[in-house]
XYZ file of C-alpha atoms in Angstrom:
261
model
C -30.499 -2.796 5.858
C -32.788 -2.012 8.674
C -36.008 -2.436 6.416
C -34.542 -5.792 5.582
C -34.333 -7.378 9.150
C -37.334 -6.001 10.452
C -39.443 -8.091 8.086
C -37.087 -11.132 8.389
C -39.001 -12.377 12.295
C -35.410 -14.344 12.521
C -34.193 -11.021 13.797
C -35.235 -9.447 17.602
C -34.471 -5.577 17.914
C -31.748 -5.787 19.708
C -30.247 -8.267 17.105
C -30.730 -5.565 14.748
C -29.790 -2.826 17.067
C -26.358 -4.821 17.731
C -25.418 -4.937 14.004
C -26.200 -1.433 13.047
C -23.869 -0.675 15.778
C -20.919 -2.346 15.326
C -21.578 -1.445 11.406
C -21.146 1.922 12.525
C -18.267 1.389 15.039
C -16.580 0.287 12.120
C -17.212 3.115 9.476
C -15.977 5.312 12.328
C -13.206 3.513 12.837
C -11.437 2.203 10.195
C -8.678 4.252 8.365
C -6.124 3.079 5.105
C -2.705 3.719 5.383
C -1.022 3.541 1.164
C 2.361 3.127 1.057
C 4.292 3.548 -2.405
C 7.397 1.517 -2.972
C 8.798 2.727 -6.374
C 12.336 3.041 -8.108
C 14.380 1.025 -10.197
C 14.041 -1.893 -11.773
C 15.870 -4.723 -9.735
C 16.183 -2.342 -6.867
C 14.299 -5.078 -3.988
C 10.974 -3.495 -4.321
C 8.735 -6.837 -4.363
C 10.933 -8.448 -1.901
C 10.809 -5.417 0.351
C 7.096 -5.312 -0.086
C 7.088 -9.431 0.929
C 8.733 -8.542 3.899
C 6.413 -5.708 5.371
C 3.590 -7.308 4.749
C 4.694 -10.703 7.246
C 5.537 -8.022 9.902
C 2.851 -5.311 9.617
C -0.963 -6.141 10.733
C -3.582 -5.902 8.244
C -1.537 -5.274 5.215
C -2.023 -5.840 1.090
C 0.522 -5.517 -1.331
C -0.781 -4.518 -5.042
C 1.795 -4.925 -8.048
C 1.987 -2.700 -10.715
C 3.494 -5.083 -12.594
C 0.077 -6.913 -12.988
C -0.981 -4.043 -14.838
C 1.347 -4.254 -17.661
C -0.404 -4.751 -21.320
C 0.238 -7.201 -23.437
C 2.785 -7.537 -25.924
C 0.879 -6.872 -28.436
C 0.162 -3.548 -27.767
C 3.152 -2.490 -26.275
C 5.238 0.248 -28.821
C 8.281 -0.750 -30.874
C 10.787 2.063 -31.306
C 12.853 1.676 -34.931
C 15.576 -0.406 -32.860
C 13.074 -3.006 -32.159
C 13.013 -2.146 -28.941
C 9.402 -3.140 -26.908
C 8.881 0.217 -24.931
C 8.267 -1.479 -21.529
C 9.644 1.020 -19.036
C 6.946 3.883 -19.979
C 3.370 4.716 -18.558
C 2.100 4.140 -22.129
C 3.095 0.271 -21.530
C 0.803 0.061 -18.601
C -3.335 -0.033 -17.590
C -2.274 3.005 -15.146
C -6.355 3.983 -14.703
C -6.967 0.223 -13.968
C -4.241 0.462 -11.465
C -5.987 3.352 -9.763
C -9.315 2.319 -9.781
C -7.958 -0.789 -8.343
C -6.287 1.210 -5.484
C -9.406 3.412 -4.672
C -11.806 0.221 -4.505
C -9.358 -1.517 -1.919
C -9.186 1.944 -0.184
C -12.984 1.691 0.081
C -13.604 -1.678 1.494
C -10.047 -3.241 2.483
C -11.557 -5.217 4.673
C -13.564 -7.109 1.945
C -9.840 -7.236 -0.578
C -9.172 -10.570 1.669
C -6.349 -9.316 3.772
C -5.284 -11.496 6.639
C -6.523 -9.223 10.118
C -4.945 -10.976 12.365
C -1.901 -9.593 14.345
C 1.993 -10.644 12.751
C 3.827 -13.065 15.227
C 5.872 -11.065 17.911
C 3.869 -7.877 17.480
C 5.045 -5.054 19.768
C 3.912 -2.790 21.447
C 3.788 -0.185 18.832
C 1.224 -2.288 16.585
C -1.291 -2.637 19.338
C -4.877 -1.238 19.214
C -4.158 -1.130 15.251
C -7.305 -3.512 13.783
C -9.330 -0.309 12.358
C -5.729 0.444 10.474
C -5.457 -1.100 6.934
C -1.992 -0.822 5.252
C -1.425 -1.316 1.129
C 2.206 -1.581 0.106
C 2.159 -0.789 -3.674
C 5.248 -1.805 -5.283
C 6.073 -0.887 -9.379
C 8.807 0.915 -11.108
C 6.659 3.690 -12.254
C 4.374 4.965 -9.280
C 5.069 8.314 -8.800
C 5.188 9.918 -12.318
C 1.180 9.494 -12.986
C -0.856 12.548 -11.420
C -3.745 10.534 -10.306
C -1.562 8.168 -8.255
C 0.245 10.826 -6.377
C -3.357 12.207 -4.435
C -3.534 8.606 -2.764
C -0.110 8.252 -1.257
C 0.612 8.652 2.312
C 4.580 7.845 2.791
C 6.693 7.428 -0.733
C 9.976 5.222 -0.885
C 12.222 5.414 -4.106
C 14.804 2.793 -4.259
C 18.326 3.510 -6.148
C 20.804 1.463 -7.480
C 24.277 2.742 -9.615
C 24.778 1.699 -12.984
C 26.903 -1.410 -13.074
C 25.198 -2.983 -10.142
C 21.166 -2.384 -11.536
C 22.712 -3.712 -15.176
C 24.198 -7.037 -13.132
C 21.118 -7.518 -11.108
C 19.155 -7.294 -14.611
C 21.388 -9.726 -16.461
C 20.414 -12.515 -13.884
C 16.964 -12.231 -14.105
C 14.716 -13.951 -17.111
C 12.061 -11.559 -18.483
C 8.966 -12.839 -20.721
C 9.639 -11.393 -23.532
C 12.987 -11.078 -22.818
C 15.722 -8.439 -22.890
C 17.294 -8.454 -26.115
C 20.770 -6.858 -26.608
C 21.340 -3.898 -25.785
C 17.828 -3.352 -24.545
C 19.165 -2.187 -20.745
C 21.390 0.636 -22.046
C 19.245 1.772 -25.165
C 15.678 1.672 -23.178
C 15.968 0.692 -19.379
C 18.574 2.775 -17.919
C 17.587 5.796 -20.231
C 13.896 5.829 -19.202
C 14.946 5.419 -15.390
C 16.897 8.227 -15.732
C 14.280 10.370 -17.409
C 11.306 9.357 -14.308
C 14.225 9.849 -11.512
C 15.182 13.155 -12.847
C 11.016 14.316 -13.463
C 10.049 13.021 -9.256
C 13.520 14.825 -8.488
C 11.967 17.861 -9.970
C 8.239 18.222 -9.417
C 7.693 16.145 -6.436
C 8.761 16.653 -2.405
C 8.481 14.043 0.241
C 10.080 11.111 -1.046
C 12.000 9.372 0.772
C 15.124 7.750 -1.609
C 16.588 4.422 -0.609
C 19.902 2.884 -1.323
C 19.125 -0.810 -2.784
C 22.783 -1.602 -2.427
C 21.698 -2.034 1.174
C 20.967 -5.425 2.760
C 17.306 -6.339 2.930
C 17.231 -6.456 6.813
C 18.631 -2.820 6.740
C 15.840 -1.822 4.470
C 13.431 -3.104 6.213
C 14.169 -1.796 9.106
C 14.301 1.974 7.915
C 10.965 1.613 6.026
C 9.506 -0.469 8.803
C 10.065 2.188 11.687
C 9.041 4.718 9.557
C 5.496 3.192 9.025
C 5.231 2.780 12.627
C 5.124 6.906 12.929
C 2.286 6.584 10.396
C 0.745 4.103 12.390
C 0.704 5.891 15.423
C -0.096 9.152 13.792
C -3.057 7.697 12.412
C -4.329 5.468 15.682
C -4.319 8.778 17.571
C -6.467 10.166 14.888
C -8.723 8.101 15.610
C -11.931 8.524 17.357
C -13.656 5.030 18.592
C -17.266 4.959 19.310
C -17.682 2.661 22.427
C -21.826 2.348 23.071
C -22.268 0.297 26.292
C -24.230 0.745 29.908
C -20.609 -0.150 31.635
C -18.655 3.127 32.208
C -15.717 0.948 33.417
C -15.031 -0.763 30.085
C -14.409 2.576 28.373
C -12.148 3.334 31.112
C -10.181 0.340 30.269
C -9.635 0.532 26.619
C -8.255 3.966 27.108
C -5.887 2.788 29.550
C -4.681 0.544 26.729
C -4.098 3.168 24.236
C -7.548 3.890 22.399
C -6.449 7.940 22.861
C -9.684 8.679 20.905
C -12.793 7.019 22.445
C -16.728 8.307 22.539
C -18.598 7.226 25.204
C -22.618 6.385 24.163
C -24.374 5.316 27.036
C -27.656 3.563 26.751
């Protein structure tokens, strides 16, 4: 980049002085927060995941449901049955690669960086922090995936009310009978019971719960993480003005390097 400017005569020294520092003021800077919301189907994942992302700063959502493949080369078990609700049904290494390029540039992945409406005081001094929600019924089961969280939700739901919430829903290609108790509710069970088993810090939610109170839980929780990661943080501040350093910690940058020139 430097080579670049110097033979563009457009560009003065300091011009080029001024980008390569703020370039790396950012690289030193900026952290990812990836937060899994996963569980069963009908359980108030995507709408959750709508919800965090009006109230959190500089947040993505990515749905595994965008990853499914298409019908044609999704299984059929000797009932007929497609076999949707398995990993085999879904471009799970797409879905990671996916994840690890927004982790590497989520700045560039188009997500709005401007501050939510009422922000508090707890989401101040968070612009370096960018936040992906990824919502999908099967997140937690695929080894690859599980390296990249850093909180996990798992939403429940009992028997009778997942089956309603199903029934009012139209699926492309849709359920045929007896599809929720021969293949949906089965293979829940069998990924519930596996995470149950082999994995620890999960934190299980009760979808019979009204959205606000969901919200709330999961929202409060990120804040930690938030704050956790903002004091991790060290900010490279290169200026002549001691004073201006002095400020920004006094609003809450914990973490800042003083460069003077």
């Amino acid at each position: 980049m430097l080579l670049s400017l110097l033979l563009n005569e457009e560009f003065s020294l300091a011009t080029i002085f001024d980008r390569e520092k703020e370039e790396l003021r950012r690289k030193q800077t900026m952290k990812v927060l990836v937060i899994g919301l996963g569980g069963v189907t009908n359980g108030g994942k995507t709408t959750l995941a709508k919800k965090l992302k009006k109230v959190l700063p500089n947040c993505d959502i990515i749905s595994q449901d965008d990853f499914f493949k298409p019908e044609s080369e999704v299984e059929t078990d000797e009932r007929g049955f497609k076999l949707y609700d398995v990993l085999d049904a879904l471009y799970m290494d797409d879905m990671v690669k996916s994840i690890r390029n927004w982790m590497k540039n989520p700045a560039s992945s188009g997500v709005v960086t401007e501050e939510p409406q009422n922000t508090c005081d707890n989401l101040k001094n968070t612009v370096h922090v960018y936040i992906l929600i990824v919502e999908g019924f099967l997140l937690y089961n695929y080894e690859p995936l599980n390296e990249l969280w850093n909180r996990r939700y798992f939403l429940t739901l009992p028997y009778e009310e997942c089956k309603r919430r199903r029934s009012t829903r139209v699926y492309q290609p849709a359920d045929t009978p007896g599809y929720f108790d021969g293949h949906v509710w089965p293979m829940y069970l069998k990924y519930k019971n596996e995470l149950e088993e082999n994995a620890s810090n999960v934190v299980y939610l009760d979808g019979t719960k009204s959205q606000e109170e969901l919200l709330s839980c999961v929202y409060s929780d990120i804040i930690q993480e938030l704050k956790k990661l903002r004091e991790g943080i060290s900010y490279i501040f290169i200026s002549q003005n001691k004073n201006q350093a002095t400020d920004m910690k006094s609003q809450g940058w914990t973490s800042l390097i003083m460069i003077e020139m």
